[in-house]
């Protein structure tokens, strides 16, 4: 499936990253040499996306916007000249599902990737192109096996038949079920390919887990009607939404980085030898 547009929900308050996020939006926290949001836009570009709809909280749009301003001419934003960014403000913090729904008008009736701002990938270890390829016209959610502890922190899929290597049917979903209620051990790790079928489902939702409109609840409805597949990724995504994950992401992307990776590797080796 050709996916022309990506939605980036970036309206989260970043509470787990306080005090770093007291005045800086979490999407602008730097990882190595660029902010989180830029890593995500670049990931989308590698999958052929040239149009991004960024959902932001009130008061943050200007700051995020100014990062990309004049990007056509900037050496450090090479390749961005053909990229369009649209900003949508989520006026009230009513949950991830509500945030994605705010992008409906901009997305229109097209399939779209949904790229959560807490999750990054190391370039070259991407999942989006494979997810698009796995789609037979249905939505595709990226899945990973979870630990017991993570079953309380992630949305979890109810899984049906395996259709191909790494591709399964998703028949339902539960947001942060915990070990007792988890329908499987496969959880949502922040990368989704949705057909526009998701929008009316989101619009029809009542508040769910935590009193918020949950994207996972709309995926549950998609799954119940046989309209959702899962792509089981072969490695974990990075999670910059909490301090230890942020450190791990900085390390993984620092080691990858062409300009600083070699020196950083030496530094880490020295540290390990000294310990
Ligand atoms: C959100 C989603 C959850 C998903 C997770 C991935 O949760 O609601 O289903 O598994 O992102 O990072 P949050 O991290 O916003 O609590």
Short mmCIF file of C-alpha atoms and ligand atoms in Angstrom, two decimals:
data_model
loop_
_atom_site.label_atom_id
_atom_site.label_comp_id
_atom_site.label_asym_id
_atom_site.label_seq_id
_atom_site.Cartn_x
_atom_site.Cartn_y
_atom_site.Cartn_z
CA UNK A 1 0.00 0.00 0.00
CA UNK A 2 1.25 3.49 -0.83
CA UNK A 3 1.11 5.72 2.28
CA UNK A 4 1.43 9.41 1.41
CA UNK A 5 1.00 11.08 4.80
CA UNK A 6 1.98 10.62 8.44
CA UNK A 7 0.36 11.91 11.62
CA UNK A 8 2.68 12.67 14.52
CA UNK A 9 0.82 13.11 17.81
CA UNK A 10 3.17 15.43 19.71
CA UNK A 11 0.81 16.96 22.24
CA UNK A 12 1.91 14.88 25.24
CA UNK A 13 2.95 16.78 28.35
CA UNK A 14 6.11 14.78 28.93
CA UNK A 15 5.43 14.29 32.63
CA UNK A 16 7.85 11.36 32.88
CA UNK A 17 10.63 13.60 31.58
CA UNK A 18 10.23 16.39 34.15
CA UNK A 19 12.01 18.63 34.92
CA UNK A 20 13.55 18.60 31.39
CA UNK A 21 10.10 19.23 29.88
CA UNK A 22 9.00 22.06 32.19
CA UNK A 23 9.57 24.67 29.51
CA UNK A 24 10.76 22.63 26.52
CA UNK A 25 8.15 20.50 24.69
CA UNK A 26 9.26 16.86 24.75
CA UNK A 27 9.23 16.71 20.94
CA UNK A 28 12.05 19.27 20.98
CA UNK A 29 14.33 17.46 23.43
CA UNK A 30 17.59 16.81 21.59
CA UNK A 31 18.85 13.31 20.90
CA UNK A 32 22.49 13.56 19.79
CA UNK A 33 22.25 16.52 17.37
CA UNK A 34 18.57 16.93 16.49
CA UNK A 35 15.25 17.07 18.29
CA UNK A 36 13.02 14.02 18.71
CA UNK A 37 10.49 15.36 16.17
CA UNK A 38 13.14 15.58 13.46
CA UNK A 39 14.22 11.96 13.96
CA UNK A 40 10.58 10.98 13.45
CA UNK A 41 10.05 13.11 10.34
CA UNK A 42 13.24 11.63 8.85
CA UNK A 43 11.95 8.11 9.58
CA UNK A 44 8.74 8.92 7.67
CA UNK A 45 10.74 10.38 4.78
CA UNK A 46 12.73 7.14 4.49
CA UNK A 47 9.39 5.36 3.95
CA UNK A 48 8.48 7.77 1.15
CA UNK A 49 6.25 10.14 3.13
CA UNK A 50 6.44 13.79 2.10
CA UNK A 51 3.53 15.18 4.12
CA UNK A 52 3.31 15.28 7.91
CA UNK A 53 0.46 16.37 10.14
CA UNK A 54 1.77 17.22 13.60
CA UNK A 55 -0.74 17.38 16.45
CA UNK A 56 0.47 19.75 19.14
CA UNK A 57 -0.85 21.22 22.37
CA UNK A 58 -1.79 24.92 22.53
CA UNK A 59 1.17 27.25 22.88
CA UNK A 60 3.67 24.70 21.58
CA UNK A 61 2.97 24.99 17.84
CA UNK A 62 5.09 28.12 17.40
CA UNK A 63 8.17 26.57 18.97
CA UNK A 64 7.90 23.34 17.00
CA UNK A 65 7.12 25.25 13.83
CA UNK A 66 10.16 27.49 14.23
CA UNK A 67 12.44 24.46 14.31
CA UNK A 68 11.50 23.63 10.72
CA UNK A 69 11.13 27.20 9.49
CA UNK A 70 13.14 27.99 6.38
CA UNK A 71 14.25 24.36 6.22
CA UNK A 72 14.54 24.36 2.42
CA UNK A 73 17.69 26.42 2.64
CA UNK A 74 19.33 24.83 5.64
CA UNK A 75 22.32 22.56 5.26
CA UNK A 76 21.39 20.53 8.38
CA UNK A 77 17.87 19.96 7.07
CA UNK A 78 18.95 18.79 3.64
CA UNK A 79 16.25 16.85 1.85
CA UNK A 80 13.45 18.62 3.68
CA UNK A 81 12.69 20.97 0.80
CA UNK A 82 9.97 18.70 -0.56
CA UNK A 83 8.39 18.01 2.81
CA UNK A 84 5.12 19.63 3.90
CA UNK A 85 4.33 20.00 7.59
CA UNK A 86 0.83 20.87 8.76
CA UNK A 87 0.19 21.84 12.37
CA UNK A 88 -3.01 20.91 14.16
CA UNK A 89 -3.67 22.09 17.70
CA UNK A 90 -5.35 19.70 20.14
CA UNK A 91 -7.15 22.22 22.33
CA UNK A 92 -7.82 19.83 25.19
CA UNK A 93 -5.67 16.95 26.44
CA UNK A 94 -8.30 14.24 25.92
CA UNK A 95 -6.00 11.36 25.00
CA UNK A 96 -4.10 9.85 22.08
CA UNK A 97 -7.23 8.77 20.20
CA UNK A 98 -8.60 12.30 20.41
CA UNK A 99 -5.25 13.68 19.19
CA UNK A 100 -5.29 11.45 16.09
CA UNK A 101 -8.90 12.43 15.38
CA UNK A 102 -7.81 16.09 15.20
CA UNK A 103 -5.79 15.18 12.08
CA UNK A 104 -8.81 13.87 10.17
CA UNK A 105 -9.40 16.94 8.02
CA UNK A 106 -5.74 17.23 7.00
CA UNK A 107 -5.41 13.50 6.25
CA UNK A 108 -8.70 13.37 4.39
CA UNK A 109 -9.54 9.99 2.85
CA UNK A 110 -6.00 8.69 2.61
CA UNK A 111 -4.16 5.91 4.40
CA UNK A 112 -1.65 7.32 6.90
CA UNK A 113 1.13 6.31 9.24
CA UNK A 114 0.74 7.31 12.86
CA UNK A 115 4.16 7.85 14.45
CA UNK A 116 4.18 8.32 18.22
CA UNK A 117 6.63 10.89 19.46
CA UNK A 118 7.98 8.75 22.31
CA UNK A 119 9.33 6.08 20.01
CA UNK A 120 12.36 6.32 17.76
CA UNK A 121 14.15 3.85 15.53
CA UNK A 122 17.77 3.62 14.55
CA UNK A 123 17.92 4.59 10.84
CA UNK A 124 18.19 1.48 8.73
CA UNK A 125 16.22 -0.60 11.23
CA UNK A 126 12.88 0.83 10.12
CA UNK A 127 9.50 -0.89 10.14
CA UNK A 128 7.26 1.43 8.12
CA UNK A 129 8.01 0.14 4.62
CA UNK A 130 7.48 -3.46 5.75
CA UNK A 131 4.18 -2.50 7.39
CA UNK A 132 3.00 -0.85 4.17
CA UNK A 133 3.99 -3.95 2.24
CA UNK A 134 2.16 -6.21 4.71
CA UNK A 135 -1.12 -4.36 4.17
CA UNK A 136 -3.69 -5.96 1.90
CA UNK A 137 -5.88 -2.88 2.16
CA UNK A 138 -6.31 -3.22 5.92
CA UNK A 139 -4.72 -1.21 8.73
CA UNK A 140 -1.46 -2.60 10.14
CA UNK A 141 -0.20 -2.03 13.70
CA UNK A 142 3.39 -2.61 14.76
CA UNK A 143 3.68 -5.20 17.55
CA UNK A 144 6.43 -6.41 19.89
CA UNK A 145 6.48 -9.12 22.56
CA UNK A 146 6.17 -7.43 25.97
CA UNK A 147 7.54 -8.23 29.41
CA UNK A 148 5.11 -8.73 32.31
CA UNK A 149 5.87 -5.22 33.50
CA UNK A 150 5.19 -3.68 30.08
CA UNK A 151 1.71 -5.23 29.91
CA UNK A 152 0.72 -2.38 32.26
CA UNK A 153 2.40 0.29 30.15
CA UNK A 154 1.31 -0.53 26.59
CA UNK A 155 -1.78 -1.32 24.56
CA UNK A 156 -2.00 -5.09 23.96
CA UNK A 157 -3.43 -6.87 20.90
CA UNK A 158 -5.79 -9.80 20.80
CA UNK A 159 -4.29 -11.91 18.05
CA UNK A 160 -5.96 -14.27 15.56
CA UNK A 161 -4.38 -16.27 12.76
CA UNK A 162 -0.83 -15.88 11.49
CA UNK A 163 -1.10 -14.93 7.80
CA UNK A 164 2.58 -14.82 6.88
CA UNK A 165 5.93 -14.57 8.60
CA UNK A 166 5.58 -11.62 11.03
CA UNK A 167 1.99 -10.88 9.92
CA UNK A 168 -0.96 -11.74 12.16
CA UNK A 169 -4.64 -10.86 12.31
CA UNK A 170 -5.54 -8.50 15.13
CA UNK A 171 -8.99 -9.34 16.45
CA UNK A 172 -9.17 -6.96 19.42
CA UNK A 173 -7.11 -4.79 21.75
CA UNK A 174 -6.96 -3.64 25.39
CA UNK A 175 -5.18 -0.53 26.65
CA UNK A 176 -2.68 -1.22 29.49
CA UNK A 177 -4.41 -4.44 30.61
CA UNK A 178 -1.74 -5.71 33.00
CA UNK A 179 -0.80 -9.37 33.21
CA UNK A 180 -4.20 -10.64 34.39
CA UNK A 181 -6.29 -9.15 31.59
CA UNK A 182 -3.78 -9.20 28.71
CA UNK A 183 -5.26 -10.95 25.63
CA UNK A 184 -1.73 -11.76 24.37
CA UNK A 185 1.84 -10.66 25.00
CA UNK A 186 2.06 -8.60 21.81
CA UNK A 187 1.84 -4.86 22.42
CA UNK A 188 1.61 -1.66 20.35
CA UNK A 189 4.95 0.07 20.10
CA UNK A 190 4.12 3.42 18.58
CA UNK A 191 3.99 2.74 14.83
CA UNK A 192 0.67 2.31 13.03
CA UNK A 193 -0.63 2.34 9.46
CA UNK A 194 -4.30 3.27 9.40
CA UNK A 195 -6.85 3.43 6.64
CA UNK A 196 -9.31 6.32 7.04
CA UNK A 197 -11.74 3.74 8.53
CA UNK A 198 -10.17 4.61 11.88
CA UNK A 199 -11.68 8.12 12.02
CA UNK A 200 -15.39 7.31 12.46
CA UNK A 201 -14.38 4.68 15.03
CA UNK A 202 -12.40 7.28 16.98
CA UNK A 203 -15.26 9.77 16.71
CA UNK A 204 -17.65 7.24 18.23
CA UNK A 205 -15.55 6.41 21.29
CA UNK A 206 -16.34 7.23 24.90
CA UNK A 207 -13.48 7.87 27.33
CA UNK A 208 -11.66 4.63 28.21
CA UNK A 209 -8.53 3.87 30.24
CA UNK A 210 -7.53 6.85 32.39
CA UNK A 211 -10.67 8.75 31.34
CA UNK A 212 -9.12 9.43 27.92
CA UNK A 213 -10.14 8.69 24.32
CA UNK A 214 -7.85 5.76 23.56
CA UNK A 215 -6.44 4.90 20.14
CA UNK A 216 -6.30 1.29 21.36
CA UNK A 217 -10.10 1.22 21.72
CA UNK A 218 -10.53 2.21 18.07
CA UNK A 219 -8.04 -0.53 17.10
CA UNK A 220 -10.18 -2.96 19.11
CA UNK A 221 -13.20 -2.01 16.95
CA UNK A 222 -11.16 -2.34 13.74
CA UNK A 223 -10.03 -5.78 14.88
CA UNK A 224 -13.55 -6.92 15.76
CA UNK A 225 -14.63 -6.25 12.18
CA UNK A 226 -11.62 -8.08 10.68
CA UNK A 227 -10.02 -4.87 9.41
CA UNK A 228 -6.69 -4.93 11.22
CA UNK A 229 -3.39 -6.75 10.82
CA UNK A 230 -0.34 -6.80 13.06
CA UNK A 231 3.29 -6.63 11.96
CA UNK A 232 5.58 -8.23 14.53
CA UNK A 233 8.80 -6.20 14.58
CA UNK A 234 12.07 -8.02 15.06
CA UNK A 235 13.51 -5.59 17.58
CA UNK A 236 12.33 -3.07 20.14
CA UNK A 237 11.84 0.56 19.29
CA UNK A 238 13.62 3.16 21.40
CA UNK A 239 11.45 4.96 23.97
CA UNK A 240 12.41 8.55 24.75
CA UNK A 241 9.40 9.09 27.01
CA UNK A 242 11.23 8.26 30.25
CA UNK A 243 14.75 8.99 31.52
CA UNK A 244 16.27 5.52 31.15
CA UNK A 245 14.77 5.01 27.69
CA UNK A 246 15.97 8.48 26.70
CA UNK A 247 19.50 7.56 27.73
CA UNK A 248 19.30 4.29 25.80
CA UNK A 249 18.00 6.10 22.70
CA UNK A 250 20.80 8.66 22.95
CA UNK A 251 23.34 5.85 23.18
CA UNK A 252 21.91 3.81 20.29
CA UNK A 253 21.59 6.86 18.02
CA UNK A 254 24.94 8.26 19.15
CA UNK A 255 26.65 4.99 18.17
CA UNK A 256 24.82 5.04 14.82
CA UNK A 257 25.64 8.68 14.09
CA UNK A 258 28.13 9.04 11.20
CA UNK A 259 29.76 12.17 12.67
CA UNK A 260 30.21 11.14 16.31
CA UNK A 261 29.64 7.36 16.45
CA UNK A 262 33.25 6.19 16.18
CA UNK A 263 34.52 8.52 18.90
CA UNK A 264 31.56 7.72 21.14
CA UNK A 265 32.23 3.99 20.77
CA UNK A 266 35.79 4.58 21.96
CA UNK A 267 34.52 6.60 24.90
CA UNK A 268 32.08 3.86 25.94
CA UNK A 269 34.82 1.24 25.61
CA UNK A 270 37.05 3.31 27.85
CA UNK A 271 34.30 3.68 30.42
CA UNK A 272 33.61 -0.07 30.39
CA UNK A 273 37.31 -0.92 30.78
CA UNK A 274 37.65 1.53 33.66
CA UNK A 275 34.71 0.07 35.56
C1 LIG B 1 0.47 4.99 24.11
C2 LIG B 1 -0.69 4.09 23.68
C3 LIG B 1 -0.35 2.63 23.96
C4 LIG B 1 0.94 2.26 23.26
C5 LIG B 1 2.06 3.22 23.70
C6 LIG B 1 3.33 2.97 22.87
O1 LIG B 1 0.58 4.95 25.50
O2 LIG B 1 -1.87 4.48 24.38
O3 LIG B 1 -1.40 1.79 23.50
O4 LIG B 1 1.28 0.94 23.57
O5 LIG B 1 1.69 4.60 23.50
O6 LIG B 1 4.40 3.76 23.30
P1 LIG B 1 1.37 6.08 26.34
O7 LIG B 1 2.83 5.74 26.24
O8 LIG B 1 1.03 7.38 25.71
O9 LIG B 1 0.87 5.95 27.75
#
